[in-house]
PDB file of C-alpha atoms in Angstrom:
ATOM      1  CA  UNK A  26     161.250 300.768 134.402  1.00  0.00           C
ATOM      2  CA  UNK A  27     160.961 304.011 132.489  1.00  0.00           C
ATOM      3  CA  UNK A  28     164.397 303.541 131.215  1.00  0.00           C
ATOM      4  CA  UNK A  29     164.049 299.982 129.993  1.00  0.00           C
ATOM      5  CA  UNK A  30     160.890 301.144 128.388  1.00  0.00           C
ATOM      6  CA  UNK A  31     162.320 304.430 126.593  1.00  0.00           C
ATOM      7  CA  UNK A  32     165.044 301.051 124.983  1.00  0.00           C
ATOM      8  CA  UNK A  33     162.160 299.579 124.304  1.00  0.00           C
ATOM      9  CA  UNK A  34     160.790 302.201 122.305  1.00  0.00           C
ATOM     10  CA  UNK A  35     164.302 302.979 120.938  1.00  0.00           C
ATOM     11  CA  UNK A  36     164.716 299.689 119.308  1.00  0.00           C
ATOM     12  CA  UNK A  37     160.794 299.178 117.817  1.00  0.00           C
ATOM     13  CA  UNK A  38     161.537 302.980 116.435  1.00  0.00           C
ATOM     14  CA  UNK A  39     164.553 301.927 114.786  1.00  0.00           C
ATOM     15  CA  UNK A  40     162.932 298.072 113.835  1.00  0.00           C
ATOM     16  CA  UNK A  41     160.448 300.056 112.231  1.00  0.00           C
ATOM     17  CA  UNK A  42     163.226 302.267 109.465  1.00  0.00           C
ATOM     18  CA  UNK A  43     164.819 299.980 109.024  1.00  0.00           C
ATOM     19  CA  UNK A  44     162.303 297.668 107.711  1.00  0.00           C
ATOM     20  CA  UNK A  45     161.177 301.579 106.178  1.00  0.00           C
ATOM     21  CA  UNK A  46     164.722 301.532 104.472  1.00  0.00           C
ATOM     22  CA  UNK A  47     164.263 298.007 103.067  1.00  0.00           C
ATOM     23  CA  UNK A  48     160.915 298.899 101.728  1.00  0.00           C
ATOM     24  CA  UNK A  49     162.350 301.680  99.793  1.00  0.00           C
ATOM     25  CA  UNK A  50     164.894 299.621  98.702  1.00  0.00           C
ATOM     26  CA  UNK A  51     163.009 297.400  96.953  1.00  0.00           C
ATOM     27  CA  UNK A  52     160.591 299.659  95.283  1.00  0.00           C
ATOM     28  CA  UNK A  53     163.367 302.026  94.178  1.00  0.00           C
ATOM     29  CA  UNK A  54     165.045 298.871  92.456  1.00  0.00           C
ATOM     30  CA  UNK A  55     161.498 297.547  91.006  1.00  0.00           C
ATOM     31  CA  UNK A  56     161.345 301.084  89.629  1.00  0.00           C
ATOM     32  CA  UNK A  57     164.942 300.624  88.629  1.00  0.00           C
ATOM     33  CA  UNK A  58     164.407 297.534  86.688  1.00  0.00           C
ATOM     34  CA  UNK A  59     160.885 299.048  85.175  1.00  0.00           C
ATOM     35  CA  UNK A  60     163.231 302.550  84.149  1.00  0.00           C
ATOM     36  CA  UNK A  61     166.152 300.322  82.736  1.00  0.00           C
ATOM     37  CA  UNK A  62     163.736 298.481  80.506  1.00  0.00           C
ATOM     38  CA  UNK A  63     161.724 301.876  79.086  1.00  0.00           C
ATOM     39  CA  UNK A  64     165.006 303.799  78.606  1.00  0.00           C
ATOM     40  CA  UNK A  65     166.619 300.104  76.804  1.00  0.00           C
ATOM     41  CA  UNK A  66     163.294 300.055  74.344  1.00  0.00           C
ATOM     42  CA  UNK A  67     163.212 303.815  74.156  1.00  0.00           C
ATOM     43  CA  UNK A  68     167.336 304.131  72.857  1.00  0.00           C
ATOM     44  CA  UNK A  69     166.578 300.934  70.699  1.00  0.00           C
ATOM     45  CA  UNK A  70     163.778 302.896  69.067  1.00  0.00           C
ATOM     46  CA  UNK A  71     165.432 306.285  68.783  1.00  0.00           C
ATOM     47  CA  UNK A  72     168.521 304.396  67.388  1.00  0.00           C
ATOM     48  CA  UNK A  73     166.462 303.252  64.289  1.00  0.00           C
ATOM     49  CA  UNK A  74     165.890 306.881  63.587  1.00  0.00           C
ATOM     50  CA  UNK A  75     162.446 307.371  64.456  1.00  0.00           C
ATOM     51  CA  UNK A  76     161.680 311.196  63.428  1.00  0.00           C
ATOM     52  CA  UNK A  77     157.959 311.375  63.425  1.00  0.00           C
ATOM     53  CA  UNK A  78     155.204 310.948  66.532  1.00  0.00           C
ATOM     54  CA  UNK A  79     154.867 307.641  66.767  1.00  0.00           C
ATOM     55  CA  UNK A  80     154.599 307.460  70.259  1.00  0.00           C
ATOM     56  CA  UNK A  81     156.790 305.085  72.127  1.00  0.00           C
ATOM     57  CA  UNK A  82     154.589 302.203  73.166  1.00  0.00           C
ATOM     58  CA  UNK A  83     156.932 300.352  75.933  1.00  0.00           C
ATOM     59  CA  UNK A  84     155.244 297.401  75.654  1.00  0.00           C
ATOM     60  CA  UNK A  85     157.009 293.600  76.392  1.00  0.00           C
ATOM     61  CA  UNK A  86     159.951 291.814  74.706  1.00  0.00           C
ATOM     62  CA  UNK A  87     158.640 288.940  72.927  1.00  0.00           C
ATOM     63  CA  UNK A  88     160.473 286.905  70.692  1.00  0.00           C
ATOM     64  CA  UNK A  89     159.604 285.014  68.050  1.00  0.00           C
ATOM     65  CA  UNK A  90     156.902 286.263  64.672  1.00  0.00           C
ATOM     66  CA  UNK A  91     153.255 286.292  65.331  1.00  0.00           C
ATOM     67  CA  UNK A  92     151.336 285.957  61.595  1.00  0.00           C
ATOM     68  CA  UNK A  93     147.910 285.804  60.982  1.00  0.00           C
ATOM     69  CA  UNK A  94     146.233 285.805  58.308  1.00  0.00           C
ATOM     70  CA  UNK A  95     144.442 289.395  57.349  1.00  0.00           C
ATOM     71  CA  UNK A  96     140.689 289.140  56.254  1.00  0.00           C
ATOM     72  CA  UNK A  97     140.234 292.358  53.796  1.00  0.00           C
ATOM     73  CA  UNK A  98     143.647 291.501  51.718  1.00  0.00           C
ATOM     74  CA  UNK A  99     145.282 294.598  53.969  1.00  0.00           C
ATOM     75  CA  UNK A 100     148.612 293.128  54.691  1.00  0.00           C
ATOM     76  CA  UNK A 101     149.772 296.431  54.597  1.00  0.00           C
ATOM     77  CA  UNK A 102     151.326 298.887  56.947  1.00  0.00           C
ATOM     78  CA  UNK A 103     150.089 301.935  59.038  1.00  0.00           C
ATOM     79  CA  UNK A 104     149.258 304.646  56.173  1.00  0.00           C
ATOM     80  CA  UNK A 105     152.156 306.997  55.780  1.00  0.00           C
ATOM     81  CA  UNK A 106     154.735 304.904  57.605  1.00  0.00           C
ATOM     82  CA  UNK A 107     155.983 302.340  54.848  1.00  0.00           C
ATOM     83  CA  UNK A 108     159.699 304.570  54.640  1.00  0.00           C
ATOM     84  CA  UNK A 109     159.700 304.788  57.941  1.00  0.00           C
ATOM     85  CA  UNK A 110     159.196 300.728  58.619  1.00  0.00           C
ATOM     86  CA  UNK A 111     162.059 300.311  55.845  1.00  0.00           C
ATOM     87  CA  UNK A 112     164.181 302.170  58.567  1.00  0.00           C
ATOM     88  CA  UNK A 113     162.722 300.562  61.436  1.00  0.00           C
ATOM     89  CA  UNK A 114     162.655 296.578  60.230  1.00  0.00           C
ATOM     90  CA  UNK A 115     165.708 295.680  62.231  1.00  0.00           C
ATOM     91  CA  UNK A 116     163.719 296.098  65.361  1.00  0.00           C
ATOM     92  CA  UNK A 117     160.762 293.857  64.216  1.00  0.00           C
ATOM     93  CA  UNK A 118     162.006 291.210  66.783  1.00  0.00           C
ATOM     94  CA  UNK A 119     162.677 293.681  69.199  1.00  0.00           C
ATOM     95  CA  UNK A 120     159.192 294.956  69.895  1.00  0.00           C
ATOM     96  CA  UNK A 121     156.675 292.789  68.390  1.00  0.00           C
ATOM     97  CA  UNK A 122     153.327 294.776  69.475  1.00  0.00           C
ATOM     98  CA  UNK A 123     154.554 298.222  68.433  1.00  0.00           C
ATOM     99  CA  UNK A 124     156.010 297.002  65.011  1.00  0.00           C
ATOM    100  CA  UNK A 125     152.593 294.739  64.665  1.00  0.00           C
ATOM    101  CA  UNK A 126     151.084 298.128  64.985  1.00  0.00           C
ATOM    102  CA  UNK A 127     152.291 300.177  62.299  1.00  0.00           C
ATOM    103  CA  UNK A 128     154.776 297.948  60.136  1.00  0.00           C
ATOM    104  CA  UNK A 129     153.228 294.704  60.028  1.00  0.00           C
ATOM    105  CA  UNK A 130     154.241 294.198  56.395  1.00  0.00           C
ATOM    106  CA  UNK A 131     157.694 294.918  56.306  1.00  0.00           C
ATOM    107  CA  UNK A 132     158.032 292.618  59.568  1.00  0.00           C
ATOM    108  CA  UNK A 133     156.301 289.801  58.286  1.00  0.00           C
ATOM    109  CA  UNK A 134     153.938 289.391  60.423  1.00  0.00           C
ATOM    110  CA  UNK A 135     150.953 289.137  58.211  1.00  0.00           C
ATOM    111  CA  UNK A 136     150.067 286.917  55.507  1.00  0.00           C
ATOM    112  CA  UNK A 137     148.442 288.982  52.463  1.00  0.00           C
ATOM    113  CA  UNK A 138     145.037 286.946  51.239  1.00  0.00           C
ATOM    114  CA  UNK A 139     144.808 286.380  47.771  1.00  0.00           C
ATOM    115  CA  UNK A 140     141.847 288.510  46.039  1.00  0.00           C
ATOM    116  CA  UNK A 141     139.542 286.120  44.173  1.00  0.00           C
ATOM    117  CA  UNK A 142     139.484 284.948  41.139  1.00  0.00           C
ATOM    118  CA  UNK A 143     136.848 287.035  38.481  1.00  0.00           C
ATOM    119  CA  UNK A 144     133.535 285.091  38.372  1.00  0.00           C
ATOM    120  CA  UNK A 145     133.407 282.447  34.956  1.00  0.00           C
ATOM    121  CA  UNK A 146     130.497 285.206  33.863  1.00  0.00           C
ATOM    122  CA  UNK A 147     132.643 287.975  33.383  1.00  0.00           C
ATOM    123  CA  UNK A 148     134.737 286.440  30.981  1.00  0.00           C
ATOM    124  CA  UNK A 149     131.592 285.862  28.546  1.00  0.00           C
ATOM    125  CA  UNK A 150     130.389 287.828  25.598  1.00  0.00           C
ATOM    126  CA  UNK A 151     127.720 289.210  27.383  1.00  0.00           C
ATOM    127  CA  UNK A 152     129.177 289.408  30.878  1.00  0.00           C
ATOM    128  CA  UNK A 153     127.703 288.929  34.258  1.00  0.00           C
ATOM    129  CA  UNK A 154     123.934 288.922  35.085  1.00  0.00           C
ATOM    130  CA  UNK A 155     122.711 291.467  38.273  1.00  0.00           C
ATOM    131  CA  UNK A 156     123.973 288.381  40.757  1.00  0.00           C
ATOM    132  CA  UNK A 157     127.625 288.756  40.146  1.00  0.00           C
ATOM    133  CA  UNK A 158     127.238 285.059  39.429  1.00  0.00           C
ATOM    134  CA  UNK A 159     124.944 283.774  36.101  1.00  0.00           C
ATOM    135  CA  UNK A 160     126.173 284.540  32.600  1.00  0.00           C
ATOM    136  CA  UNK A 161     123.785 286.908  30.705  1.00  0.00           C
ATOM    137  CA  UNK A 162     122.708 285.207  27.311  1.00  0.00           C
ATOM    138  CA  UNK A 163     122.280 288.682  25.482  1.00  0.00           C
ATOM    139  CA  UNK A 164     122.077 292.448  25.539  1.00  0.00           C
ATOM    140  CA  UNK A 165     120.580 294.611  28.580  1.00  0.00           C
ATOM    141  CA  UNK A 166     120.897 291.395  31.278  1.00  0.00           C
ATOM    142  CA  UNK A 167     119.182 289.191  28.393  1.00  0.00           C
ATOM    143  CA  UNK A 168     118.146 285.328  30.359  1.00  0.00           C
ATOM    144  CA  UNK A 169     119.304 286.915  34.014  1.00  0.00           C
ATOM    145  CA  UNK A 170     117.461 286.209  36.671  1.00  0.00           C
ATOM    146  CA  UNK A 171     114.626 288.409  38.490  1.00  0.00           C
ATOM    147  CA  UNK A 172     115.440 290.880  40.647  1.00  0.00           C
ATOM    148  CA  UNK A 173     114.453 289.787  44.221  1.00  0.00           C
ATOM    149  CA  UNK A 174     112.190 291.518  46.334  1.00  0.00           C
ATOM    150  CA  UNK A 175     112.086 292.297  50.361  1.00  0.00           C
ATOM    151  CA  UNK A 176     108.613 289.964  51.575  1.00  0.00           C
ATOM    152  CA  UNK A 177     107.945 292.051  54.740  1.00  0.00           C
ATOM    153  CA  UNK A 178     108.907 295.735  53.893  1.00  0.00           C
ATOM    154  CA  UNK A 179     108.373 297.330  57.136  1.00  0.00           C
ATOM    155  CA  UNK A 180     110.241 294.190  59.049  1.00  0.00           C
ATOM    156  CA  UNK A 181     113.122 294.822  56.774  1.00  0.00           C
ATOM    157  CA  UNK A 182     113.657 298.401  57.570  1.00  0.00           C
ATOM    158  CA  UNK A 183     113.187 298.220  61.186  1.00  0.00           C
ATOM    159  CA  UNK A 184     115.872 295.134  61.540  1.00  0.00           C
ATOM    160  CA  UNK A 185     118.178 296.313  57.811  1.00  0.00           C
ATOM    161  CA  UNK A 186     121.423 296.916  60.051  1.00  0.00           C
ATOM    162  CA  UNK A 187     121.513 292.750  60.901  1.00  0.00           C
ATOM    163  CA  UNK A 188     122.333 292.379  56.945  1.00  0.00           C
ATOM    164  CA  UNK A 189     125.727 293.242  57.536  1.00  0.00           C
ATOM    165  CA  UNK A 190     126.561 291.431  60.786  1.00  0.00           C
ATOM    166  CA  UNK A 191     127.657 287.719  61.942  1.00  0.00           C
ATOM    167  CA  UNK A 192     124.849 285.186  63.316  1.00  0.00           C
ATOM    168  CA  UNK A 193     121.257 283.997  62.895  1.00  0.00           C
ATOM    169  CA  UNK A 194     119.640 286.995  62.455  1.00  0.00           C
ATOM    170  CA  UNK A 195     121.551 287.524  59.859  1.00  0.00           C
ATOM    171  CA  UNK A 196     120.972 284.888  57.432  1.00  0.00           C
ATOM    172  CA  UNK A 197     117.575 285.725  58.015  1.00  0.00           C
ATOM    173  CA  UNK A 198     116.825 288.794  56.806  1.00  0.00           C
ATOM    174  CA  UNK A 199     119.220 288.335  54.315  1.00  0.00           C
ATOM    175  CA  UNK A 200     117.056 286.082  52.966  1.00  0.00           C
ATOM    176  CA  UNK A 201     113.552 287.833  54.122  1.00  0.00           C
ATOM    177  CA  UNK A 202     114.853 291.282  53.221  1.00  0.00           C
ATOM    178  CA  UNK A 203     117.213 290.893  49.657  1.00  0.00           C
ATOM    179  CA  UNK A 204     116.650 294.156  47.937  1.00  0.00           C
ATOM    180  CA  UNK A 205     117.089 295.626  51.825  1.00  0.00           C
ATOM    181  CA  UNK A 206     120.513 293.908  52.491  1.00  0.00           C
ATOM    182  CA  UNK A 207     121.745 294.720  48.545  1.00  0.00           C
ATOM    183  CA  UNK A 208     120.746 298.328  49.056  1.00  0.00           C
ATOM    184  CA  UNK A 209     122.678 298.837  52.672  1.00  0.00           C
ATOM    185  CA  UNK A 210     125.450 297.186  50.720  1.00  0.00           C
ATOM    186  CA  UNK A 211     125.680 299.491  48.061  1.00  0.00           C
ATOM    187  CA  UNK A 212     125.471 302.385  50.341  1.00  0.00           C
ATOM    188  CA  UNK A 213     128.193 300.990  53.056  1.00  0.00           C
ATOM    189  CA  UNK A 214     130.524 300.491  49.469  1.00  0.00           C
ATOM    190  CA  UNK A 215     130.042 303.608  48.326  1.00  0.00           C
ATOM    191  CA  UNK A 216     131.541 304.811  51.523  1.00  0.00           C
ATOM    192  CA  UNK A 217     134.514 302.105  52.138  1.00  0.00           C
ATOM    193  CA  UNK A 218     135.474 301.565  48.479  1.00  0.00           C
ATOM    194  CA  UNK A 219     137.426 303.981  45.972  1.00  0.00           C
ATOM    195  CA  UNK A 220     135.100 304.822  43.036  1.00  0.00           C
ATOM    196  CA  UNK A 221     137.448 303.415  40.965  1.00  0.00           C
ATOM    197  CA  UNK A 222     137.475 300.537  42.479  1.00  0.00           C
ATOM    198  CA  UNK A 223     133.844 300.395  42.370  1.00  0.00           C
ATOM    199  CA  UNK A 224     133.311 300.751  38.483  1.00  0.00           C
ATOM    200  CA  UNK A 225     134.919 297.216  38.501  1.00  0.00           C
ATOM    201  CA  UNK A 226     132.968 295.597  41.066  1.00  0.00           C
ATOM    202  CA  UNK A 227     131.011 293.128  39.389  1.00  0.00           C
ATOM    203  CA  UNK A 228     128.134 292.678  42.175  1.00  0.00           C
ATOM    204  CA  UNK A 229     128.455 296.815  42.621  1.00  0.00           C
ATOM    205  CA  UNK A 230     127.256 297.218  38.622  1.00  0.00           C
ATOM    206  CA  UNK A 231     124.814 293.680  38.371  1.00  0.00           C
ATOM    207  CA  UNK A 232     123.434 295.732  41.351  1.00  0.00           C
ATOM    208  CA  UNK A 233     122.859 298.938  39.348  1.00  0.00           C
ATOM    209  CA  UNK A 234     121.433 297.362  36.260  1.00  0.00           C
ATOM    210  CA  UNK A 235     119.176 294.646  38.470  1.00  0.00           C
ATOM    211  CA  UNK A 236     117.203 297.612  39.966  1.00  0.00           C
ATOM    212  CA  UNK A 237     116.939 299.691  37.161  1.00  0.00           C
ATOM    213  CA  UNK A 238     114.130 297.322  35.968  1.00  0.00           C
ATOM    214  CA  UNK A 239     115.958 293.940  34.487  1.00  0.00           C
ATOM    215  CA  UNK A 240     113.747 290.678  34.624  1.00  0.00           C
ATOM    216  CA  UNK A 241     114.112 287.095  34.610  1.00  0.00           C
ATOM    217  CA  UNK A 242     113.766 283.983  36.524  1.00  0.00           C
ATOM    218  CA  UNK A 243     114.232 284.222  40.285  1.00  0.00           C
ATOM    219  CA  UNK A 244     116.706 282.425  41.885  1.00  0.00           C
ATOM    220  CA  UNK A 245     118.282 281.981  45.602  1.00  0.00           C
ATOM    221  CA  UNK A 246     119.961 284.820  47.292  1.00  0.00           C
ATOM    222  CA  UNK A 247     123.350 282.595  48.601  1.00  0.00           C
ATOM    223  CA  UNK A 248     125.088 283.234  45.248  1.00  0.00           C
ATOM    224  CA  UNK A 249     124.907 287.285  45.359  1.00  0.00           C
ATOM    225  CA  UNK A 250     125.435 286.778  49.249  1.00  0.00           C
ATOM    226  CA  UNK A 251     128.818 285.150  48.548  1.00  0.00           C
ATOM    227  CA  UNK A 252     130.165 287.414  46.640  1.00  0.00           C
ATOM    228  CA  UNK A 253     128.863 290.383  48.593  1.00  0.00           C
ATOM    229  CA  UNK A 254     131.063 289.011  51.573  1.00  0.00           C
ATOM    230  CA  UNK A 255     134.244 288.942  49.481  1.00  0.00           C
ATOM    231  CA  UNK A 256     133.903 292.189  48.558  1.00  0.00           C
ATOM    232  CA  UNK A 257     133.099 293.483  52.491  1.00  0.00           C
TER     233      UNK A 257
END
């Protein structure tokens, strides 16, 4: 009995590595597979010349382009890698979400929005009014509307970061709070736009002469709105 249970044993002990062996097997070729396909991206990559530290992002083959269509007019590359992307562009198909991130332009896989066309206003002798939108009639914002006011001052302050974001709340204070939502404007431009680019923002300067005293006729807030959100 002892002897037919020491077999026993024998064969569960050698039942059990061998199933242990098989195990291993097929880890060691999933790992296989998974190494295969890092070093086959990685030697693709390296073979394109990359020479900076871009890190190597081993992400999934996918064929085919994927373009959208930016919303700031940025079809543009990572900054500082347009000569590398030049180098790189044959592997655009080869790694779509790596290439996405950093040489989206040369690849193709964004569609650059026009900018705008210049408001009718600025094209007149007298240029735009404070709005961005109505044509001055005259000198110093001559027939422009009034400058709009906030109509619950404290309100406006407490609840000012909603003028920039989606939804409801949004359209409301914009148009409780106007002078509140034009002033976080100016402030969040000053800090995403190039001066430069400022001094030829129409809504930027209508801004700067509205609140340096100009009067008029008051109007809606949806025109200065508008063009507020191109600009954003």
């Amino acid at each position: 009995m002892k002897f037919i249970a020491l077999l026993q044993f024998i064969s569960l002990f050698m039942a059990v590595l061998v199933s242990g062996s098989d195990l291993s097997d097929f880890f060691s070729d999933r790992l296989n597979d998974k190494s295969d396909d890092v070093s086959r991206i990685s030697r693709g990559l390296r073979q394109k010349k990359i020479r900076s530290s871009l890190p190597l992002l081993f992400s999934k083959i996918i064929s085919g382009k994927h373009i959208k269509e930016e919303k700031k007019y940025e079809c543009k590359n990572a900054k500082g890698y347009d000569e590398l992307c030049g180098e790189w562009k044959e592997v655009c198909q080869e790694d779509v979400v790596l290439m996405q991130t950093y040489c989206k332009k040369t690849c193709g896989f964004c569609v650059e929005k026009p900018a705008p066309a210049p408001p009718a206003c600025q094209l007149t002798d007298h240029g735009c009014c404070w709005d961005g939108v109505s044509t001055a009639h005259g000198p110093n914002q001559e027939g422009c509307p009034e400058c709009l006011k906030d109509k619950y001052s404290s309100l406006c302050m407490r609840f000012q970061d909603y003028c920039l974001l989606e939804g409801k709340n949004r359209e409301w204070i914009r148009q409780k709070c106007p002078k509140t939502c034009i002033n976080l404007w100016k402030k969040y431009a000053e800090k995403t736009f190039p001066a430069e680019e400022l001094q030829e923002n129409v809504v930027y300067n209508a801004w700067e002469i509205c609140y340096s005293g100009a009067k008029g006729v008051k109007r809606g807030l949806e025109s200065l709105l508008d063009q507020l959100e191109t600009t954003k």
